[in-house]
Tab-separated table of C-alpha atoms in Angstrom:
chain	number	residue	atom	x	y	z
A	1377	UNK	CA	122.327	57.119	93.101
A	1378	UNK	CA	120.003	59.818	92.381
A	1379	UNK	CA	117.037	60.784	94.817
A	1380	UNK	CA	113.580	60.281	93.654
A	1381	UNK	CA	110.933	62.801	95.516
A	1382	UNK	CA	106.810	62.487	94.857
A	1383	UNK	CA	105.881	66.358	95.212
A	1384	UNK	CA	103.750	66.002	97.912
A	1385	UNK	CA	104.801	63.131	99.836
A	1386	UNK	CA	108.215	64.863	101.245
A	1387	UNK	CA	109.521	68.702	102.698
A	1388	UNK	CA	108.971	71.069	100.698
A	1389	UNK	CA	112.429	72.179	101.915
A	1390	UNK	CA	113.782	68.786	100.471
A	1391	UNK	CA	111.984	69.318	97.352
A	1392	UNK	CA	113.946	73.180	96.579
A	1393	UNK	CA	116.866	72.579	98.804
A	1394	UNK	CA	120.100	74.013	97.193
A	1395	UNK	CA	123.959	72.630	98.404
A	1396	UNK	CA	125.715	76.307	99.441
A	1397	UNK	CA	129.352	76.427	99.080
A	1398	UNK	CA	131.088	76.838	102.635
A	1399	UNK	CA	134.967	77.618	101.896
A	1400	UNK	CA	134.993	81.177	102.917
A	1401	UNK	CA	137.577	82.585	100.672
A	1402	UNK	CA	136.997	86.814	101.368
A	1403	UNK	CA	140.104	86.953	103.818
A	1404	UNK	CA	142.539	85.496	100.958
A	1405	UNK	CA	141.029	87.251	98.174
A	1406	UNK	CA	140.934	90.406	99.906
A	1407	UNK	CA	144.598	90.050	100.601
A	1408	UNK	CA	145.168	89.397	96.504
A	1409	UNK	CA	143.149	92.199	96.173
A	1410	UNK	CA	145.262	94.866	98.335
A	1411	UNK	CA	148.422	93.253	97.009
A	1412	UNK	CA	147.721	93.586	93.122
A	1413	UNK	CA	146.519	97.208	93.965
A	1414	UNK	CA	149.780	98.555	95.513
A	1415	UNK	CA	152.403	96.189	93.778
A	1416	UNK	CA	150.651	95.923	90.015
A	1417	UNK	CA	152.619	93.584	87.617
A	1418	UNK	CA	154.701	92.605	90.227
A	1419	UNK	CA	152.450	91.025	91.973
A	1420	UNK	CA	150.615	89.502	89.187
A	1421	UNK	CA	153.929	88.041	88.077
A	1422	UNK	CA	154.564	86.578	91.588
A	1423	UNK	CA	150.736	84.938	91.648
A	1424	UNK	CA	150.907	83.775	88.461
A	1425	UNK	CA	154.707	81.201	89.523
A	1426	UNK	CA	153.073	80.453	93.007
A	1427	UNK	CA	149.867	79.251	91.193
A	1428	UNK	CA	149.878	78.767	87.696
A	1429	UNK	CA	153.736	77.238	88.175
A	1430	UNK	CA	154.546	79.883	84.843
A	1431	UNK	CA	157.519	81.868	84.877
A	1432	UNK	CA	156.757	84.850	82.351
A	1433	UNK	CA	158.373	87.456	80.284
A	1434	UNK	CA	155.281	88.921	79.709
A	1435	UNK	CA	151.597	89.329	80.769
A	1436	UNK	CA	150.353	90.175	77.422
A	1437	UNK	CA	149.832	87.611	74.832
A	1438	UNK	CA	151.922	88.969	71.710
A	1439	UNK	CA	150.251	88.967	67.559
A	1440	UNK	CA	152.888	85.856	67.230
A	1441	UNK	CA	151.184	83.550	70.044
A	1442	UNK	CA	147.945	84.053	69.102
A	1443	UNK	CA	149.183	82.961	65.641
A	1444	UNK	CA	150.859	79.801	66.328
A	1445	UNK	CA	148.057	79.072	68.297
A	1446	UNK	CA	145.214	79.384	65.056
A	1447	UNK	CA	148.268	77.463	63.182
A	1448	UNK	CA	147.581	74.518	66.177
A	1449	UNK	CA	143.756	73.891	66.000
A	1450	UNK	CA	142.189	71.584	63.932
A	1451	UNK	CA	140.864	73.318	60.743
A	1452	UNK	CA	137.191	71.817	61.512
A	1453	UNK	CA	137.306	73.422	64.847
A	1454	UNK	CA	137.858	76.766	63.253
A	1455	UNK	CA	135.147	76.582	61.443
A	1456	UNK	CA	132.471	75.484	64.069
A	1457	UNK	CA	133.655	78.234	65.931
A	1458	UNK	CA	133.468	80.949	63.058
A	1459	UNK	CA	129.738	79.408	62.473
A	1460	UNK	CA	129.010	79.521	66.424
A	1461	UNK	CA	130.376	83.032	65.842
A	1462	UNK	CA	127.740	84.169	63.532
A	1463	UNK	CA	125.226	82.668	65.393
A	1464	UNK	CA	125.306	84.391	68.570
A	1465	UNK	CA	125.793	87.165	66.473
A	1466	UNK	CA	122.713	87.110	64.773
A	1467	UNK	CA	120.713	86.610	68.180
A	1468	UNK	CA	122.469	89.751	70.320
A	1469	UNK	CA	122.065	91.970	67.456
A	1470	UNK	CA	118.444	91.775	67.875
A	1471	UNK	CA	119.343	93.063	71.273
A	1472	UNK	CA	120.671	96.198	70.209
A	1473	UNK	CA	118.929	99.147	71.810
A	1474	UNK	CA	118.532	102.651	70.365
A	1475	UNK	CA	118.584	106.116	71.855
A	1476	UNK	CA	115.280	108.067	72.059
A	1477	UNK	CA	114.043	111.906	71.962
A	1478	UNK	CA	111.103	112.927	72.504
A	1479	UNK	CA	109.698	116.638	71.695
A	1480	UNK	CA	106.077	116.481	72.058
A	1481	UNK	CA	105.212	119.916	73.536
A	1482	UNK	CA	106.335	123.340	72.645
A	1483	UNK	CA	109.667	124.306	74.343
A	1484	UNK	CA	110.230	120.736	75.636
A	1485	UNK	CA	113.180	117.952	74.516
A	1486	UNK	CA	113.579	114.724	76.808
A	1487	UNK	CA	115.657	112.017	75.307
A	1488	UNK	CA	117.825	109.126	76.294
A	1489	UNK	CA	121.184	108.206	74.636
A	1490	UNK	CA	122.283	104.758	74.861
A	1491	UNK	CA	126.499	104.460	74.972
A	1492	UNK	CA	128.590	101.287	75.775
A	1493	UNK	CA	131.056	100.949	78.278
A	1494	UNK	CA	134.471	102.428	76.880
A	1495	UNK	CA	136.584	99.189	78.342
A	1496	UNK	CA	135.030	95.428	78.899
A	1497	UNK	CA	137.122	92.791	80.401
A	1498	UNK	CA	136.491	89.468	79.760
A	1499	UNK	CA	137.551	86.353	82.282
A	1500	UNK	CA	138.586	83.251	81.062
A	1501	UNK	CA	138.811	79.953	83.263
A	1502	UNK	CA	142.093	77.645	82.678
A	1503	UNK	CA	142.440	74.963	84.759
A	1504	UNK	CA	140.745	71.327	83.986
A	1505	UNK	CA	138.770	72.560	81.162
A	1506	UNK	CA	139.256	74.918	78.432
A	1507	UNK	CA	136.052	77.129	77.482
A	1508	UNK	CA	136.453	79.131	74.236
A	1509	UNK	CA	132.714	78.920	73.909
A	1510	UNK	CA	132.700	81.545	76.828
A	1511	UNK	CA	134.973	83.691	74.947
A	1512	UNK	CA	132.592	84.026	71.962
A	1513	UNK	CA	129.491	84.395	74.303
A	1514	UNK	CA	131.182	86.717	76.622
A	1515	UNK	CA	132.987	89.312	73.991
A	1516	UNK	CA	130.479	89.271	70.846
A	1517	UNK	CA	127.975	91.547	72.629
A	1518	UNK	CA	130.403	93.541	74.465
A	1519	UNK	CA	131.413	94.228	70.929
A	1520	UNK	CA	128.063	94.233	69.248
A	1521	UNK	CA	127.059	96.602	71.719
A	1522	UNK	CA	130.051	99.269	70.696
A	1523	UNK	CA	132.388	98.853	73.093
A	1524	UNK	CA	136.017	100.416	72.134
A	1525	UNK	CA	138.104	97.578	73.659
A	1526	UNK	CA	137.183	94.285	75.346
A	1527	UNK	CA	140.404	92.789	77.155
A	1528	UNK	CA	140.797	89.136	77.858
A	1529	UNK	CA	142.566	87.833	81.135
A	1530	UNK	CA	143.180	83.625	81.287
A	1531	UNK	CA	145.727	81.657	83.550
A	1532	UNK	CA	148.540	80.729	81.279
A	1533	UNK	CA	149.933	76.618	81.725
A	1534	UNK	CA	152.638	75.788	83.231
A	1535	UNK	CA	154.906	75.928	80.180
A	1536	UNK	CA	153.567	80.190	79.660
A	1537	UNK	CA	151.083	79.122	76.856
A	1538	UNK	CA	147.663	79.874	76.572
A	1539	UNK	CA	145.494	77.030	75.651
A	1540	UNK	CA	145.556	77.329	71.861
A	1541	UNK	CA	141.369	76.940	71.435
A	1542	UNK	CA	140.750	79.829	73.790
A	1543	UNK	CA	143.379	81.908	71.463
A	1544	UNK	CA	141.594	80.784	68.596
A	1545	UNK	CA	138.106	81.762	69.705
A	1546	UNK	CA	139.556	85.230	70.815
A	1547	UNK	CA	141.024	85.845	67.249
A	1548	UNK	CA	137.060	84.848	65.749
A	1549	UNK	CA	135.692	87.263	68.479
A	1550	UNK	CA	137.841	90.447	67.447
A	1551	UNK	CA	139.152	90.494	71.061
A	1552	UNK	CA	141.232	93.647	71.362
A	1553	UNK	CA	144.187	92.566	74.012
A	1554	UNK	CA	144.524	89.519	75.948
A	1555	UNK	CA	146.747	88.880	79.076
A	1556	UNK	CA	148.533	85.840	81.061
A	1557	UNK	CA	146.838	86.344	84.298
A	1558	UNK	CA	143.995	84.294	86.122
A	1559	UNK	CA	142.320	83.794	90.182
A	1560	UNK	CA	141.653	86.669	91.863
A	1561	UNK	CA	144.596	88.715	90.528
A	1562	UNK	CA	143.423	88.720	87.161
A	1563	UNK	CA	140.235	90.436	88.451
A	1564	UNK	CA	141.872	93.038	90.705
A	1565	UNK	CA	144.080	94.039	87.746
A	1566	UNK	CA	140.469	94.312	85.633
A	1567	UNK	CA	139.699	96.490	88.283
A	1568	UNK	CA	142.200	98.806	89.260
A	1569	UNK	CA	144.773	98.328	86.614
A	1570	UNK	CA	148.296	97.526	86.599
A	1571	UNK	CA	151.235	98.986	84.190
A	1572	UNK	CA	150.565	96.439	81.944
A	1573	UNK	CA	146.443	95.540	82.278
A	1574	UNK	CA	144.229	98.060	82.007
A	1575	UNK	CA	141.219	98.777	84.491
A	1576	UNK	CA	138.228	98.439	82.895
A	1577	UNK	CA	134.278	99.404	83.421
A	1578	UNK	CA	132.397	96.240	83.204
A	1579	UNK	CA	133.979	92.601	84.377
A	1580	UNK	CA	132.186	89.539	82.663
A	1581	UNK	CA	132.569	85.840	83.045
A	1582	UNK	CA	132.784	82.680	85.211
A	1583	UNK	CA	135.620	81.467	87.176
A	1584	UNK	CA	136.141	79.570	90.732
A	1585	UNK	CA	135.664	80.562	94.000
A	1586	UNK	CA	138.292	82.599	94.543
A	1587	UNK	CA	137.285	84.944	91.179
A	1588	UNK	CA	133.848	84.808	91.948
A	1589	UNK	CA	134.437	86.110	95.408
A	1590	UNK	CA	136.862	88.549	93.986
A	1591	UNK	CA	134.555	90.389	91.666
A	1592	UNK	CA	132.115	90.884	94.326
A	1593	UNK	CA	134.604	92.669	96.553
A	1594	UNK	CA	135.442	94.666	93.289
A	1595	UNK	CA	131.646	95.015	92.646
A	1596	UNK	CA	131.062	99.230	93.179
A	1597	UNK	CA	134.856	100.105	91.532
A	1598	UNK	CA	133.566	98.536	88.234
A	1599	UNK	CA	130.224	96.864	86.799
A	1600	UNK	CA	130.184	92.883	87.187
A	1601	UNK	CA	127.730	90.789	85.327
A	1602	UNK	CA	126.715	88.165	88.044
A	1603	UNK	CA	128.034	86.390	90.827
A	1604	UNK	CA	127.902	82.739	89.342
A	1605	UNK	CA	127.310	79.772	91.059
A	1606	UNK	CA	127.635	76.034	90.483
A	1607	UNK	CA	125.826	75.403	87.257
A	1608	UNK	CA	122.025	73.787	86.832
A	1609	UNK	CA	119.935	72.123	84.637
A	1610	UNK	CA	115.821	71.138	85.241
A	1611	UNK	CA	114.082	68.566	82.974
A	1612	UNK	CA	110.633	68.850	82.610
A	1613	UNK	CA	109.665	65.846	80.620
A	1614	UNK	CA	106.604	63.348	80.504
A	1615	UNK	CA	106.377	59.785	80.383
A	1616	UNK	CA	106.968	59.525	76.191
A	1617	UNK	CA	110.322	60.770	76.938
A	1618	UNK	CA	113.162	58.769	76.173
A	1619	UNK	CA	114.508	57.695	79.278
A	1620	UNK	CA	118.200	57.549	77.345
A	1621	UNK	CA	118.247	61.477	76.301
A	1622	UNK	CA	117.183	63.345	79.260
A	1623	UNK	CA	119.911	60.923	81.670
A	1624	UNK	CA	122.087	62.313	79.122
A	1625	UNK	CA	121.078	65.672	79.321
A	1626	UNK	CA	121.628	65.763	82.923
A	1627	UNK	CA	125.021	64.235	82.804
A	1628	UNK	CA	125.728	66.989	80.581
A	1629	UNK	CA	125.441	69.772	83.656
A	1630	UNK	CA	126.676	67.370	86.551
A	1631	UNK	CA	130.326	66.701	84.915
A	1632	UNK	CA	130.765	70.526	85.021
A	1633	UNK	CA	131.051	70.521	88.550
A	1634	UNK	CA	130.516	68.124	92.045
A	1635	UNK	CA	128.571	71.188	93.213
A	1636	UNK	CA	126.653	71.036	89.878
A	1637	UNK	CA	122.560	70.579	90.147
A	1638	UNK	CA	120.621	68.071	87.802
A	1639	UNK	CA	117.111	67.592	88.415
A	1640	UNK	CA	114.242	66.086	86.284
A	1641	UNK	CA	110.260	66.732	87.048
A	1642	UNK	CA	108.216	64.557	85.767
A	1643	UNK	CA	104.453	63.006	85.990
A	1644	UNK	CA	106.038	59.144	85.223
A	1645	UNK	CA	107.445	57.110	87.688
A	1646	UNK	CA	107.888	54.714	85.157
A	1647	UNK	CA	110.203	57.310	83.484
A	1648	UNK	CA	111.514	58.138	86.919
A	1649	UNK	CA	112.922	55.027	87.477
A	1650	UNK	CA	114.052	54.693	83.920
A	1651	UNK	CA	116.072	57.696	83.866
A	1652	UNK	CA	117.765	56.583	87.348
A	1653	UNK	CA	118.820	52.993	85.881
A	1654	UNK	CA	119.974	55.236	82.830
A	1655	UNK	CA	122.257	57.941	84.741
A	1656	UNK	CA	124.020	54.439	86.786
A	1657	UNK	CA	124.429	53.005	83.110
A	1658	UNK	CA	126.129	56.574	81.653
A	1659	UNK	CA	128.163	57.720	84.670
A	1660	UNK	CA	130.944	55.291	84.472
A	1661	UNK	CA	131.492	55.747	80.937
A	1662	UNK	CA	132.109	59.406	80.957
A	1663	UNK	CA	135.404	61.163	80.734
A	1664	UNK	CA	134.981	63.224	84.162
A	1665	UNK	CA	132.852	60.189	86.173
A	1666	UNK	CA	133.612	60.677	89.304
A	1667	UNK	CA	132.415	64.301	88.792
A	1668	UNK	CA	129.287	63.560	87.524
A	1669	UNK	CA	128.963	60.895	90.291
A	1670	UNK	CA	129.178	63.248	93.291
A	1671	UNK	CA	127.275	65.534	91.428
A	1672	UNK	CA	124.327	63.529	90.562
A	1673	UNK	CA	124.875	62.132	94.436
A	1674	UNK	CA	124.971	64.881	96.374
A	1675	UNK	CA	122.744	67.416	94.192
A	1676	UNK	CA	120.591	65.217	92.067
A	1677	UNK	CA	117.199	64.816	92.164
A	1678	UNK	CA	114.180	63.313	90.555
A	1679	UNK	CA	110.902	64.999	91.300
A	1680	UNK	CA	107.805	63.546	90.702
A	1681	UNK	CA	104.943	65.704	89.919
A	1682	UNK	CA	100.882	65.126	89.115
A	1683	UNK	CA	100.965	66.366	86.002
A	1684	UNK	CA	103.160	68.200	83.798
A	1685	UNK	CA	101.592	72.253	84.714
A	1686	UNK	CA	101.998	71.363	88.547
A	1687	UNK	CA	105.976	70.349	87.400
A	1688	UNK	CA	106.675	73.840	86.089
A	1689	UNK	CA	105.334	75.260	88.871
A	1690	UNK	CA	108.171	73.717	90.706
A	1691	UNK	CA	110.539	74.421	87.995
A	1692	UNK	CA	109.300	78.179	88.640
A	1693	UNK	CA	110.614	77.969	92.337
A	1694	UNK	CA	113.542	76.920	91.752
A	1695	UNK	CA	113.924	79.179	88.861
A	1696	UNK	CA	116.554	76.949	87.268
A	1697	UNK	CA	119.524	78.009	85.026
A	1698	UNK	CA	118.960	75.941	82.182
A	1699	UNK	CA	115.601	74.238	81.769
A	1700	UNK	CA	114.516	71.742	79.226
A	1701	UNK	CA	111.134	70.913	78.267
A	1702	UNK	CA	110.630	67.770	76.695
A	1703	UNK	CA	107.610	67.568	75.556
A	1704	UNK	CA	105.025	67.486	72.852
A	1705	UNK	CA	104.015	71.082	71.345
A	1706	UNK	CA	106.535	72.511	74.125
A	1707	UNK	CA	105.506	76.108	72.714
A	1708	UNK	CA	102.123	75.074	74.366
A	1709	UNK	CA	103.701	75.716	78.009
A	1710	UNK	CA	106.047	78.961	77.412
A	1711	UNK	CA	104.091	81.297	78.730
A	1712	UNK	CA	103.858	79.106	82.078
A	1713	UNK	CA	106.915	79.420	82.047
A	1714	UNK	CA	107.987	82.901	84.596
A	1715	UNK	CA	111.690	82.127	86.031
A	1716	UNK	CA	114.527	80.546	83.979
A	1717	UNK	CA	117.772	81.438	82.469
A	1718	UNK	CA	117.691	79.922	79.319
A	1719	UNK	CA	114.857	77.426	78.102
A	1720	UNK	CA	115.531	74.302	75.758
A	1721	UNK	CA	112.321	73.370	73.654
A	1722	UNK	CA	111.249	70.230	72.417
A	1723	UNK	CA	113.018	66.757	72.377
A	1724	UNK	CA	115.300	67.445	69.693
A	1725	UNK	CA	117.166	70.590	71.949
A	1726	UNK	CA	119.825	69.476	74.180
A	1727	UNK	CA	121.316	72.176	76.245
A	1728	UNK	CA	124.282	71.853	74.827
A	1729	UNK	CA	123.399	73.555	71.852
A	1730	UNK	CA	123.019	76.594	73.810
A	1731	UNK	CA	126.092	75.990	75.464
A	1732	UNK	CA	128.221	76.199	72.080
A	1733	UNK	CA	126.034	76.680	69.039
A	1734	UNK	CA	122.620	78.297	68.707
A	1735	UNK	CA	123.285	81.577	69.538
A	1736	UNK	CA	121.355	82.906	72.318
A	1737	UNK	CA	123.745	83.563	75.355
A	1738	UNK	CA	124.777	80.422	77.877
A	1739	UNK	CA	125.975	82.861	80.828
A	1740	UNK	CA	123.113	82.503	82.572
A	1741	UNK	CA	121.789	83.697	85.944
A	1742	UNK	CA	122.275	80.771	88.318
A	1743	UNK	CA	120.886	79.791	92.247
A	1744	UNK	CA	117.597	80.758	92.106
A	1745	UNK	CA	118.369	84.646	90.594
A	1746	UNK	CA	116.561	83.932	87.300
A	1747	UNK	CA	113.891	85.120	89.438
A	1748	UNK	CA	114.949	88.597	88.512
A	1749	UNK	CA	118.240	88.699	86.392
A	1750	UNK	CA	118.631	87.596	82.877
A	1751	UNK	CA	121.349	85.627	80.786
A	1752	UNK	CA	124.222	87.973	79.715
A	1753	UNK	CA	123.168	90.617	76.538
A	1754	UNK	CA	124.003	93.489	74.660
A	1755	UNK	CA	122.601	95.075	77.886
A	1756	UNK	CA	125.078	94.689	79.718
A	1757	UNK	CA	127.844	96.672	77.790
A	1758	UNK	CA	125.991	99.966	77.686
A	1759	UNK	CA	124.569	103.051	79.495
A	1760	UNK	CA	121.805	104.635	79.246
A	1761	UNK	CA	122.444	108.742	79.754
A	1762	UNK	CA	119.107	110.694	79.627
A	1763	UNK	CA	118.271	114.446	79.171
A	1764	UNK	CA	116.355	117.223	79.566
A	1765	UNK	CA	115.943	120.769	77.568
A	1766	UNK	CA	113.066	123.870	78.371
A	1767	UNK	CA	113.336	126.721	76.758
A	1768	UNK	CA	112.856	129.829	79.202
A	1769	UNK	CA	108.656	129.982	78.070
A	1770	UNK	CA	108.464	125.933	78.831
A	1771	UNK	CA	109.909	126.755	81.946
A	1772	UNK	CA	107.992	129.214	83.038
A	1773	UNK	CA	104.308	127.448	82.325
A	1774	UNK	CA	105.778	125.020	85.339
A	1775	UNK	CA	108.091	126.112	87.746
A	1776	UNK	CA	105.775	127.233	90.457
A	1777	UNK	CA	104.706	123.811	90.601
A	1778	UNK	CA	108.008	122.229	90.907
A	1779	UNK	CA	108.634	124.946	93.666
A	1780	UNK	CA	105.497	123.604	95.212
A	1781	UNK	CA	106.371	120.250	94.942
A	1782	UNK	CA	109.800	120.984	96.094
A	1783	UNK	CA	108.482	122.560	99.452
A	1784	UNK	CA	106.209	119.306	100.085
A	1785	UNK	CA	109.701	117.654	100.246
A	1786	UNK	CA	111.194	120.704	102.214
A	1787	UNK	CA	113.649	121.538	100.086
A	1788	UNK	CA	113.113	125.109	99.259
A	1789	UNK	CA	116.529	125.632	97.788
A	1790	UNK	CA	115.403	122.887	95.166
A	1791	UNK	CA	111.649	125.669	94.781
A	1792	UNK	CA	114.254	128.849	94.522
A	1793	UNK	CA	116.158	127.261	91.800
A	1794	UNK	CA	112.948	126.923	89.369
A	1795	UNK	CA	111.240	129.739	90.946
A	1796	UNK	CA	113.936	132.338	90.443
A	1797	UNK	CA	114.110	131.542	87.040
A	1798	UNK	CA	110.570	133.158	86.765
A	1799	UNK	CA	110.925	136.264	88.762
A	1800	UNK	CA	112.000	140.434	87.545
């Protein structure tokens, strides 16, 4: 059952306490690592029998597969994920930055060009759950953004078949190649290449343990978006809140994961206690229960606040993933708002719409970090290169005070090279 907290009354330690993961995976992933590096698609073959039980012909999934696939999902499908398509589309090409120059003084040019990452690669989870949603959130700004190619790397099943919704949702994305390959393997090949994959400049997406630990120890060789953790949602609803929607909305977040966080703050302890009765009501009759259960067990918690400004000052301390505010004239607290991944508005805005549908981006920064990362943008597929132009006049009006400011630092090599410039 759920823990219910009055702010206050227990620890603050209790109150903002997060469950850390304790399987220390770096010695096998490092191992993966070194292997994948020195043997390339042989060892990637090997990984992919030991764990994904597939015997392969092939790491890269042919024109033909991804075919028969589209042929396999439901024509409705298709269409909720061409509109989910456009959607997110819409939002990250607001995102889209432009390059500057500036040539405000005689003899002077500064400017800034903006470029995007030549190669993206894109990680796909397999396993219990299929996620094409993260293919469309994870690829559609790599390729809004400009990037040449944007590579997708999922565990194939048993039987050498790639899920056929995740093939789908690559085909709506525009994803240029996409390869049999998952775990850490999959993300030392995005790293360093094999003959097959190649190594790209920018590794996106979630995965387990053993891939999140892997693009960390890749982290420096190539660009990584975030280090995910288990995934979060905070509630901040008052008493008119029906006690039925936000247990639900909670559920939705702890059946993702037993490490998954689900926490409501709230004024009412008459909704407290209604939401608690609701959760025991809902767990048994979802799909992935005993999920949820340890979830909500475990990580769960019910916070009870004074009023609804002191409960987003806790939700700004724990600077949660997803956060919900259900509330009247929700638009009223936004600005109160300082830490959070991705906010839900109103009592009509279910995370899940983020998760699948409205467009702005669900890879979100997670354990605390929205304190100073953001969700996954357009951002995160470019480079910014800036630069500089005097003609020999301009230069002249200031290089004995970048020699002088040079020699503050003592580096008088730094002074000669402006200096020298100005001498007979």
């Amino acid at each position: 059952m759920i823990k219910i907290m009055k702010y206050g009354e227990v620890a603050n330690e209790d109150i903002f306490a997060r469950e850390e993961p304790t399987t220390n995976v770096a010695p096998i992933v490092a191992e993966i690592i070194a292997d994948v590096r020195e043997n390339g698609d042989k060892a990637l073959y090997k990984y992919c029998e030991k764990f994904d039980k597939a015997k392969l012909d092939s790491l890269l999934v042919s024109e033909k597969e991804i075919a028969e696939a589209v042929s396999l999902v439901e024509p409705r499908f298709l269409d909720i994920l061409e509109r989910a398509a456009e959607n997110i589309r819409k939002f990250h090409s607001k995102q889209v930055r432009n390059s500057f120059i500036i040539n405000d003084e005689n003899g002077i040019v500064t400017g800034q060009k903006i470029i995007p990452v030549d190669r993206a690669g894109l990680y796909v989870p397999g396993g219990t759950a299929a996620y094409p949603s993260t293919v469309l959130m994870d690829s559609i700004p790599a390729k809004i953004a400009g990037c040449p190619e944007v590579v997708m790397v999922t565990p194939p099943s048993a039987d050498g078949k790639v899920n056929p919704v995740i093939l789908a949702a690559a085909k709506v994305a525009g994803i240029d190649k996409i390869f049999k390959v998952g775990g850490a393997q999959a993300i030392a090949a995005l790293a360093y290449g094999t003959e097959s994959i190649p190594k790209v400049d920018k590794i996106v997406g979630p995965g387990n343990a053993f891939v999140a630990e892997a693009k960390r120890q890749v982290f420096g060789k190539v660009s990584i978006d975030m280090i995910a953790g288990p995934s979060e949602i905070l509630i901040v609803a008052d008493g008119k809140s029906d006690p039925r929607f936000v247990a639900a909305d909670l559920l939705s977040q702890a059946e993702h994961d037993r490490m998954a966080s689900a926490v409501l703050v709230t004024e009412s302890e008459e909704l407290a206690k209604a939401v608690s009765d609701e959760l025991e009501r809902q767990i048994p009759l979802l799909l992935r229960a005993d999920i949820a259960r340890e979830s909500i067990d475990k990580n769960g918690k019910i916070i009870v606040a004074d009023n609804l400004y002191r409960a987003i000052e806790i939700s700004n301390e724990i600077a949660p993933e997803h956060l919900e505010l259900c509330v009247d004239n929700p638009f009223d607290y936004l600005d109160s708002i300082r830490h959070a991944g991705s906010i839900f508005m109103g009592r009509n805005c279910p995370e899940a719409l983020g998760d699948y549908f409205a467009g702005p981006n669900h890879t979100l920064p997670t354990s605390g970090t929205a304190r100073f990362s953001s969700p996954l943008s357009v951002d995160d597929f470019i480079k910014k290169t800036q630069y500089t132009y005097y003609t020999r006049e301009a230069l002249n009006r200031v290089a004995a005070d970048v020699g002088f400011f040079a020699e503050q630092e003592g580096l008088t090599a730094h002074a000669k090279s402006a200096v020298i410039r100005t001498e007979e």
